[in-house]
């Protein structure tokens, strides 16, 4: 058995037991690079989820009362377990998701960094003493774990999207019921296996696979689930926000993006091209922070396009496990269809394909890394998330014009701008309506910073000190008669 198969759990983890679906049904999991079936997972529904919630609720009192340094010690062990098994976990991630092995190794490593960060932040979950307005009174503000947390995550970062939720929940003292994406369940199930290995009490980390509607339905209906944290599409996120009203749950939503990537005439050209390649083509363009719209000022436009095309043509498409591959397959054939539709719409409205533009000769769900020029705001790709290796270049003239074009979206997750003008960098910080802004950087995700969007890109933050706060509730104690 290859090392990665040790972590391939073909069962859900409920209250410390590894179980199949009550119905006995299972779902096949395939490798998107080869189409090969790599295993199965249980097709669980509401009954198994309710048992997981009950187990989590039963574990809550004991886990939240665990001495802080024991809780921190478990997180340290979880960090070490991730890094000790980085090779195997990364290979499994590549096999179920398709991204190049180097990116999968990076994903496991950043997941481990989140665990370490929240182990540190757990020790700083401080309250405060606030000056009272009258004599004889003291006001204390204290922090407490919110309770059982339901988590639902997507396939594009099957390990690290859970890291950003599980780590702060465990740091705060909250038990977890997680549902990973059906396309990439093994990286999610591995969190339960790792937690079990390092000694988390049964019921603290539960992972349930199967029907999204039934599992989410059980989570949303349960009054014991005090918080729902979701990463995925805006459409599903809105549905979960609506459903959370019935039991007034705390919600964190990491939803879709439509990032502008702005290059001004005064930018360092090579740096801008390097940043655009990372922001556009990482994970074959399937990240929520991917550059969706590349705006280039007229004076630098042609030189930028020439270098962008050269860099794009140097990408190597293939199975993520092969050495030297930088672009894996898209997750499924529907994703290929979406890219083709957006490309056809753009071509129909006047865009020119400068490189790529077709399904890759490898077949399957491989698509050629593509650059188009002459993109305009009326094209569908200016409004919708592309989620594939298609880089549209727009031309602009003035700063005011590009800020207005960049903000012309319902989304507000990541944005990027390249300039050597410090004053302009500050004006962009104030003018761009996005939760994150990379100035002269195309890779901005880091554990110390609050990751998250504004507008229809989401609610709440993951990472930074805000990332722990989202798993805590605040109580105020008034002590009078002193
Ligand atoms: P998705 O269709 O919304 O699925 C995400 C998760 O929700 C999966 O576990 C899915 O389960 C589940 N789900 C599907 N329908 C549901 C429903 N009706 N009720 C409850 N859960 C449901 O999104 P995706 O296509 O996997 O992921 C891509 C999207 O995620 C993009 O929009 C991307 O921008 C966004 N994303 C955002 C961030 C961020 O941090 N802001 C990060 C990564 C991705 P099944 O797999 O079983 O269908």
Coordinates of C-alpha atoms and ligand atoms in Angstrom, one line a residue:
X1 CA 0.0 0.0 0.0
X2 CA 1.4 3.4 -1.0
X3 CA 1.8 5.8 1.9
X4 CA -1.0 8.1 0.8
X5 CA -3.5 5.2 1.0
X6 CA -2.9 4.9 4.8
X7 CA -4.8 8.2 5.0
X8 CA -7.5 7.3 2.6
X9 CA -10.4 6.7 5.0
X10 CA -13.4 5.2 3.2
X11 CA -15.7 5.9 6.2
X12 CA -17.2 8.8 8.1
X13 CA -16.0 9.7 11.6
X14 CA -18.8 10.1 14.0
X15 CA -18.2 10.2 17.8
X16 CA -14.9 8.5 17.4
X17 CA -16.2 5.6 15.4
X18 CA -15.5 5.1 11.6
X19 CA -18.9 4.3 10.0
X20 CA -20.5 3.6 6.7
X21 CA -23.8 5.2 5.6
X22 CA -26.9 3.9 7.4
X23 CA -28.3 3.1 3.9
X24 CA -25.1 1.2 3.0
X25 CA -24.8 3.4 -0.1
X26 CA -21.4 4.8 -1.1
X27 CA -20.1 7.3 -3.7
X28 CA -17.1 6.8 -6.0
X29 CA -14.2 9.2 -5.9
X30 CA -12.2 9.7 -9.0
X31 CA -8.8 11.2 -9.9
X32 CA -9.6 14.1 -12.3
X33 CA -6.2 13.6 -14.1
X34 CA -6.9 10.0 -15.1
X35 CA -10.6 9.5 -14.6
X36 CA -9.7 6.4 -12.5
X37 CA -11.8 5.6 -9.5
X38 CA -9.6 5.8 -6.4
X39 CA -12.0 4.7 -3.8
X40 CA -15.5 5.2 -2.2
X41 CA -17.0 7.2 0.6
X42 CA -20.2 6.7 2.6
X43 CA -23.3 8.5 1.2
X44 CA -24.4 9.8 4.6
X45 CA -27.5 11.9 5.2
X46 CA -29.3 13.6 8.1
X47 CA -29.4 10.6 10.6
X48 CA -25.6 10.2 10.6
X49 CA -25.2 14.0 10.8
X50 CA -27.5 14.2 13.8
X51 CA -25.5 11.5 15.6
X52 CA -22.3 13.5 14.8
X53 CA -23.9 16.7 16.2
X54 CA -25.0 14.8 19.4
X55 CA -21.5 13.4 19.8
X56 CA -20.0 16.9 19.4
X57 CA -22.5 18.4 21.9
X58 CA -21.7 15.6 24.4
X59 CA -17.9 16.3 24.0
X60 CA -18.4 20.1 24.3
X61 CA -18.4 20.5 28.1
X62 CA -15.3 18.4 28.7
X63 CA -13.4 19.8 25.7
X64 CA -14.1 23.4 26.5
X65 CA -13.0 22.8 30.1
X66 CA -9.7 21.2 29.1
X67 CA -6.8 23.2 30.6
X68 CA -5.7 25.7 28.0
X69 CA -2.1 24.4 27.7
X70 CA -3.5 20.8 27.1
X71 CA -5.6 22.2 24.3
X72 CA -2.6 24.1 22.9
X73 CA -0.5 21.0 23.2
X74 CA -2.9 19.0 21.1
X75 CA -2.7 21.6 18.4
X76 CA 1.1 21.5 18.4
X77 CA 0.8 17.7 18.0
X78 CA -1.7 18.2 15.2
X79 CA 0.8 20.5 13.5
X80 CA 3.6 18.0 13.8
X81 CA 1.4 15.2 12.5
X82 CA 0.5 17.2 9.4
X83 CA 4.2 18.0 8.7
X84 CA 5.4 14.5 9.5
X85 CA 2.9 13.1 6.9
X86 CA 3.2 16.0 4.4
X87 CA 4.4 13.9 1.5
X88 CA 1.6 11.3 1.8
X89 CA -1.2 13.9 2.5
X90 CA 0.0 16.0 -0.5
X91 CA 0.1 13.0 -2.8
X92 CA -3.5 12.1 -1.7
X93 CA -4.6 15.7 -2.3
X94 CA -3.1 15.7 -5.8
X95 CA -4.7 12.4 -6.7
X96 CA -8.2 13.4 -5.6
X97 CA -8.0 17.1 -6.8
X98 CA -5.5 17.3 -9.6
X99 CA -3.3 20.2 -8.5
X100 CA 0.5 19.8 -9.0
X101 CA 2.3 18.0 -6.2
X102 CA 4.4 21.1 -5.3
X103 CA 1.1 23.1 -4.8
X104 CA -0.3 20.2 -2.7
X105 CA 2.8 20.2 -0.5
X106 CA 2.4 23.9 0.0
X107 CA -1.3 23.5 0.9
X108 CA -0.5 20.9 3.6
X109 CA 2.2 23.2 4.9
X110 CA 0.0 26.3 5.1
X111 CA -2.7 24.2 6.8
X112 CA -0.1 23.2 9.4
X113 CA 0.8 26.9 9.8
X114 CA -2.8 27.7 10.5
X115 CA -2.8 25.1 13.2
X116 CA 0.3 26.6 14.8
X117 CA -1.0 30.1 14.5
X118 CA -4.2 29.3 16.3
X119 CA -2.3 27.3 18.9
X120 CA -0.6 30.7 19.6
X121 CA -3.8 32.7 19.4
X122 CA -5.6 30.4 21.8
X123 CA -3.4 31.9 24.5
X124 CA -4.5 35.4 23.7
X125 CA -8.3 34.9 23.8
X126 CA -8.4 37.8 26.2
X127 CA -11.4 39.7 27.6
X128 CA -11.2 43.2 29.1
X129 CA -12.1 45.3 32.1
X130 CA -14.0 48.4 31.0
X131 CA -14.2 51.6 33.1
X132 CA -17.7 51.8 34.5
X133 CA -19.7 55.0 34.3
X134 CA -20.7 55.0 38.0
X135 CA -18.9 54.3 41.2
X136 CA -19.2 50.9 42.9
X137 CA -19.5 49.0 39.7
X138 CA -17.1 46.9 37.6
X139 CA -17.6 45.8 34.0
X140 CA -15.9 42.6 32.9
X141 CA -15.9 41.3 29.3
X142 CA -15.1 37.6 28.8
X143 CA -14.7 35.3 25.9
X144 CA -16.2 31.8 25.6
X145 CA -16.3 29.1 22.9
X146 CA -19.3 29.4 20.8
X147 CA -20.2 25.7 20.9
X148 CA -20.6 23.0 18.2
X149 CA -19.4 24.3 14.8
X150 CA -20.7 23.0 11.5
X151 CA -18.3 23.3 8.6
X152 CA -18.8 22.9 4.9
X153 CA -15.9 23.2 2.5
X154 CA -15.1 23.1 -1.3
X155 CA -12.9 20.9 -3.4
X156 CA -10.3 23.5 -4.6
X157 CA -8.3 23.5 -1.3
X158 CA -9.6 20.4 0.3
X159 CA -7.2 20.4 3.2
X160 CA -6.4 24.1 3.9
X161 CA -10.0 25.3 3.7
X162 CA -10.7 23.0 6.6
X163 CA -7.5 24.0 8.4
X164 CA -8.7 27.6 8.6
X165 CA -11.9 26.4 10.3
X166 CA -10.9 23.4 12.4
X167 CA -7.8 25.0 13.9
X168 CA -9.5 28.1 15.3
X169 CA -12.5 26.0 16.5
X170 CA -10.3 23.6 18.4
X171 CA -8.2 26.5 19.7
X172 CA -11.4 28.2 21.0
X173 CA -12.6 24.9 22.6
X174 CA -15.4 24.1 20.1
X175 CA -16.1 20.6 18.8
X176 CA -16.5 20.2 15.0
X177 CA -18.8 18.5 12.5
X178 CA -17.3 18.9 9.1
X179 CA -18.6 18.1 5.6
X180 CA -15.9 18.1 2.9
X181 CA -16.7 18.4 -0.8
X182 CA -17.8 15.1 -2.4
X183 CA -15.2 15.4 -5.2
X184 CA -12.3 15.6 -2.7
X185 CA -13.3 13.9 0.6
X186 CA -10.2 12.1 1.6
X187 CA -8.2 15.3 2.6
X188 CA -11.1 16.2 4.8
X189 CA -11.5 12.8 6.4
X190 CA -7.7 12.8 7.1
X191 CA -8.4 15.7 9.6
X192 CA -10.4 13.3 11.7
X193 CA -7.8 10.5 11.4
X194 CA -5.0 12.9 12.4
X195 CA -7.0 14.3 15.3
X196 CA -7.7 10.7 16.5
X197 CA -4.0 9.9 16.2
X198 CA -2.8 12.8 18.3
X199 CA -5.3 12.2 21.0
X200 CA -8.3 14.4 20.6
X201 CA -11.2 13.0 22.7
X202 CA -13.9 11.1 20.7
X203 CA -16.6 13.4 19.4
X204 CA -14.4 16.5 19.1
X205 CA -13.6 16.1 15.4
X206 CA -16.4 14.5 13.4
X207 CA -16.3 14.4 9.6
X208 CA -19.4 13.3 7.6
X209 CA -19.5 12.6 3.8
X210 CA -22.4 12.3 1.4
X211 CA -25.5 14.3 0.5
X212 CA -24.8 18.1 0.8
X213 CA -28.4 18.9 1.2
X214 CA -29.2 16.4 3.9
X215 CA -26.0 16.9 5.9
X216 CA -26.3 20.7 5.7
X217 CA -30.0 20.4 6.4
X218 CA -29.3 18.6 9.6
X219 CA -26.6 21.1 10.6
X220 CA -28.9 24.1 9.9
X221 CA -31.9 22.6 11.8
X222 CA -29.9 21.6 15.0
X223 CA -30.1 24.2 17.7
X224 CA -26.9 22.7 19.2
X225 CA -24.9 23.8 16.2
X226 CA -24.2 27.4 17.3
X227 CA -22.0 28.4 14.3
X228 CA -21.9 27.5 10.6
X229 CA -18.7 28.2 8.7
X230 CA -18.9 27.7 4.9
X231 CA -16.5 28.1 2.1
X232 CA -17.9 27.8 -1.4
X233 CA -20.1 29.4 -3.9
X234 CA -22.1 32.6 -3.2
X235 CA -25.3 30.9 -4.2
X236 CA -25.0 28.2 -1.6
X237 CA -23.7 30.6 1.0
X238 CA -26.8 32.8 0.6
X239 CA -29.0 29.7 1.1
X240 CA -27.1 28.9 4.3
X241 CA -27.4 32.4 5.7
X242 CA -31.1 32.3 5.1
X243 CA -31.4 28.9 6.9
X244 CA -29.2 30.0 9.8
X245 CA -31.9 32.5 10.8
X246 CA -34.2 29.8 12.2
X247 CA -31.8 29.0 15.1
X248 CA -29.9 32.3 14.9
X249 CA -26.5 30.8 14.3
X250 CA -23.3 32.7 14.1
X251 CA -22.1 32.5 10.4
X252 CA -18.8 32.8 8.6
X253 CA -19.0 32.8 4.8
X254 CA -16.0 32.6 2.5
X255 CA -17.7 32.9 -0.9
X256 CA -16.9 33.6 -4.5
X257 CA -14.6 36.3 -5.9
X258 CA -13.9 38.2 -9.1
X259 CA -10.5 39.7 -8.5
X260 CA -9.2 42.7 -10.5
X261 CA -5.5 42.6 -11.2
X262 CA -4.4 46.2 -12.1
X263 CA -1.1 47.0 -13.7
X264 CA -0.2 50.7 -13.9
X265 CA 2.3 52.3 -16.4
X266 CA 4.7 52.9 -13.4
X267 CA 4.7 49.2 -12.4
X268 CA 7.8 46.9 -12.3
X269 CA 6.8 45.0 -15.5
X270 CA 8.6 41.7 -14.7
X271 CA 7.2 41.7 -11.2
X272 CA 3.7 42.4 -12.4
X273 CA 3.9 39.5 -14.9
X274 CA 5.2 37.1 -12.2
X275 CA 2.4 38.2 -9.9
X276 CA -0.2 37.8 -12.6
X277 CA 1.0 34.3 -13.4
X278 CA 0.6 33.3 -9.7
X279 CA -2.7 35.1 -9.2
X280 CA -4.2 33.7 -12.4
X281 CA -2.8 30.2 -13.0
X282 CA -2.2 28.8 -9.5
X283 CA -4.4 25.7 -9.1
X284 CA -5.2 26.0 -12.9
X285 CA -7.2 29.2 -12.2
X286 CA -9.4 27.5 -9.6
X287 CA -9.0 29.7 -6.6
X288 CA -11.4 32.2 -5.1
X289 CA -8.6 34.8 -5.1
X290 CA -7.6 34.2 -8.8
X291 CA -7.1 37.2 -11.0
X292 CA -10.3 37.2 -13.0
X293 CA -9.9 40.5 -14.7
X294 CA -6.4 41.8 -15.7
X295 CA -6.5 45.6 -16.2
X296 CA -3.4 47.0 -17.9
X297 CA -2.8 50.7 -18.4
X298 CA -2.4 51.7 -22.1
X299 CA 1.3 52.7 -21.9
X300 CA 2.5 49.3 -20.7
X301 CA -0.2 47.1 -22.2
X302 CA 1.6 45.6 -25.2
X303 CA 4.8 45.0 -23.4
X304 CA 2.8 43.3 -20.5
X305 CA 0.8 41.1 -22.9
X306 CA 4.0 40.0 -24.7
X307 CA 5.6 38.8 -21.5
X308 CA 2.4 37.3 -20.1
X309 CA 1.9 35.2 -23.2
X310 CA 5.6 34.0 -23.1
X311 CA 5.1 33.0 -19.4
X312 CA 1.8 31.3 -20.2
X313 CA 3.2 29.3 -23.1
X314 CA 6.0 28.1 -20.7
X315 CA 3.4 26.4 -18.4
X316 CA 3.4 22.6 -18.4
X317 CA 0.0 20.9 -18.4
X318 CA -0.3 17.3 -17.1
X319 CA -1.0 15.0 -14.3
X320 CA 0.0 16.8 -11.1
X321 CA 2.1 13.9 -9.9
X322 CA 4.5 14.2 -12.9
X323 CA 7.7 16.2 -12.2
X324 CA 7.7 19.7 -13.8
X325 CA 3.9 19.9 -14.3
X326 CA 2.6 23.3 -13.3
X327 CA -1.0 23.0 -14.5
X328 CA -3.3 20.1 -13.5
X329 CA -6.7 19.2 -14.9
X330 CA -9.9 21.1 -14.1
X331 CA -12.0 19.4 -11.5
X332 CA -14.6 18.1 -13.9
X333 CA -16.1 18.4 -17.4
X334 CA -18.6 21.0 -16.3
X335 CA -15.8 23.3 -15.3
X336 CA -14.3 22.9 -18.8
X337 CA -17.7 23.8 -20.2
X338 CA -17.9 27.0 -18.1
X339 CA -14.5 28.2 -19.3
X340 CA -15.5 27.5 -22.9
X341 CA -18.8 29.4 -22.6
X342 CA -17.0 32.4 -21.1
X343 CA -14.4 32.3 -23.8
X344 CA -17.0 32.0 -26.6
X345 CA -19.0 34.9 -25.2
X346 CA -15.8 37.0 -25.0
X347 CA -14.8 36.2 -28.6
X348 CA -18.3 37.0 -29.8
X349 CA -18.0 40.4 -28.2
X350 CA -14.6 41.2 -29.7
X351 CA -11.9 39.6 -27.6
X352 CA -8.9 38.1 -29.4
X353 CA -7.3 34.8 -28.3
X354 CA -3.5 35.4 -28.1
X355 CA -2.5 31.9 -26.8
X356 CA -4.3 28.7 -25.9
X357 CA -8.1 28.8 -26.3
X358 CA -9.0 25.1 -26.6
X359 CA -9.2 21.8 -24.7
X360 CA -5.8 20.4 -24.3
X361 CA -4.6 17.5 -26.5
X362 CA -4.2 15.4 -23.3
X363 CA -8.0 15.2 -23.3
X364 CA -10.2 14.7 -20.2
X365 CA -10.6 17.9 -18.3
X366 CA -7.3 19.4 -19.3
X367 CA -7.5 22.9 -20.8
X368 CA -4.9 25.0 -22.5
X369 CA -3.6 28.0 -20.5
X370 CA -5.2 30.9 -22.4
X371 CA -4.7 34.6 -22.7
X372 CA -7.2 36.9 -24.4
X373 CA -6.9 40.6 -25.1
X374 CA -9.5 43.3 -25.8
X375 CA -11.7 42.2 -22.9
X376 CA -14.5 44.6 -21.9
X377 CA -16.9 45.1 -19.0
X378 CA -19.9 43.8 -21.0
X379 CA -18.4 40.3 -21.3
X380 CA -19.7 37.6 -19.1
X381 CA -16.1 36.9 -17.8
X382 CA -16.1 40.4 -16.3
X383 CA -19.1 39.6 -14.1
X384 CA -18.7 35.8 -13.3
X385 CA -16.0 33.8 -11.7
X386 CA -14.0 32.1 -14.5
X387 CA -12.5 29.3 -12.3
X388 CA -10.2 28.1 -15.0
X389 CA -6.9 28.9 -16.8
X390 CA -8.3 31.8 -18.9
X391 CA -6.6 35.2 -18.5
X392 CA -8.6 38.2 -19.9
X393 CA -6.6 41.4 -20.4
X394 CA -8.5 44.7 -20.4
X395 CA -6.9 48.1 -21.4
X396 CA -7.5 51.2 -19.4
X397 CA -6.3 54.9 -19.3
X398 CA -6.8 56.5 -15.9
X399 CA -6.7 55.6 -12.2
X400 CA -10.3 56.8 -11.6
X401 CA -11.5 54.7 -14.6
X402 CA -9.9 51.5 -13.4
X403 CA -11.1 51.8 -9.8
X404 CA -14.6 52.2 -11.1
X405 CA -14.2 49.2 -13.5
X406 CA -12.6 47.1 -10.7
X407 CA -15.5 47.8 -8.3
X408 CA -18.1 47.1 -10.9
X409 CA -19.0 43.6 -9.4
X410 CA -21.1 42.2 -6.7
X411 CA -18.0 40.4 -5.3
X412 CA -15.4 41.9 -3.0
X413 CA -12.8 39.3 -2.1
X414 CA -9.2 39.8 -3.4
X415 CA -7.8 42.5 -5.6
X416 CA -4.3 43.3 -6.8
X417 CA -2.5 46.3 -8.1
X418 CA 1.1 47.0 -9.3
X419 CA 2.5 50.5 -9.0
X420 CA 5.6 52.2 -7.8
X421 CA 3.6 55.3 -6.6
X422 CA 3.1 55.1 -2.8
X423 CA 0.3 57.7 -2.8
X424 CA -1.6 55.7 -5.4
X425 CA -1.2 52.6 -3.3
X426 CA -3.0 54.4 -0.4
X427 CA -5.7 55.7 -2.8
X428 CA -6.3 52.2 -4.0
X429 CA -6.6 50.9 -0.4
X430 CA -9.3 53.5 0.1
X431 CA -11.0 53.2 -3.3
X432 CA -11.1 49.4 -4.0
X433 CA -14.1 47.7 -2.4
X434 CA -12.4 44.4 -1.6
X435 CA -11.6 42.6 1.6
X436 CA -8.0 42.1 0.5
X437 CA -5.6 44.1 -1.6
X438 CA -2.2 42.9 -2.8
X439 CA 0.0 45.8 -3.8
X440 CA 2.9 44.5 -5.9
X441 CA 2.0 41.0 -4.7
X442 CA 0.0 38.2 -6.4
X443 CA 0.1 35.8 -3.5
X444 CA -1.4 37.3 -0.3
X445 CA -2.8 34.5 1.8
X446 CA -0.9 34.2 5.1
X447 CA -1.9 33.0 8.5
X448 CA -1.2 36.3 10.3
X449 CA -3.7 38.2 8.1
X450 CA -7.5 38.3 8.2
X451 CA -8.6 36.5 5.0
X452 CA -12.1 37.3 3.9
X453 CA -14.4 39.3 1.6
X454 CA -16.9 42.2 1.6
X455 CA -20.1 42.6 -0.4
X456 CA -21.3 39.2 -1.7
X457 CA -17.9 37.6 -1.1
X458 CA -18.7 36.8 2.5
X459 CA -18.9 37.5 6.2
X460 CA -16.2 37.0 8.8
X461 CA -12.4 36.5 8.6
X462 CA -10.2 33.4 8.6
X463 CA -6.6 33.9 10.0
X464 CA -5.2 36.7 12.0
X465 CA -6.6 37.5 15.4
X466 CA -10.1 37.9 13.9
X467 CA -10.0 34.2 12.8
X468 CA -10.2 33.1 16.5
X469 CA -12.7 35.8 17.4
X470 CA -15.2 34.3 15.0
X471 CA -15.3 31.1 17.1
X472 CA -15.8 33.0 20.4
X473 CA -18.8 34.7 21.9
X474 CA -18.6 37.7 24.2
X475 CA -20.2 37.9 27.6
X476 CA -20.3 40.9 29.9
X477 CA -20.5 40.7 33.6
X478 CA -21.7 43.7 35.7
X479 CA -20.5 43.5 39.3
X480 CA -22.3 46.1 41.3
X481 CA -22.3 47.2 45.0
X482 CA -18.5 47.2 45.3
Ligands
LIG1 P1 -20.1 24.8 -3.9 O1 -20.8 24.2 -5.0 O2 -20.8 25.9 -3.2 O3 -19.7 23.7 -2.8 C1 -19.0 23.9 -1.7 C2 -19.5 23.0 -0.6 O4 -20.9 23.1 -0.3 C3 -19.3 21.5 -1.0 O5 -19.0 20.8 0.2 C4 -20.7 21.1 -1.5 O6 -21.0 19.7 -1.3 C5 -21.6 21.9 -0.5 N1 -22.9 22.2 -1.0 C6 -23.4 22.2 -2.3 N2 -24.7 22.5 -2.4 C7 -25.1 22.7 -1.1 C8 -26.3 23.0 -0.5 N3 -27.4 23.3 -1.2 N4 -26.3 23.2 0.8 C9 -25.2 23.0 1.6 N5 -24.0 22.7 1.1 C10 -23.9 22.5 -0.2 O7 -18.8 25.4 -4.3 P2 -17.6 24.7 -5.1 O8 -18.0 24.7 -6.6 O9 -17.2 23.4 -4.5 O10 -16.4 25.7 -4.9 C11 -16.1 26.7 -5.7 C12 -16.6 28.0 -5.0 O11 -16.0 28.2 -3.7 C13 -16.2 29.2 -5.8 O12 -17.2 30.2 -5.9 C14 -15.0 29.8 -5.0 O13 -14.8 31.2 -5.2 C15 -15.5 29.5 -3.6 N6 -14.3 29.6 -2.7 C16 -14.3 30.6 -1.9 C17 -13.2 30.7 -1.0 C18 -13.0 31.8 0.0 O14 -12.2 31.7 0.9 N7 -13.8 32.9 -0.2 C19 -12.2 29.7 -1.0 C20 -12.3 28.7 -1.9 C21 -13.4 28.6 -2.8 P3 -20.8 18.7 -2.5 O15 -19.4 18.7 -2.8 O16 -21.3 17.4 -1.9 O17 -21.7 19.2 -3.7

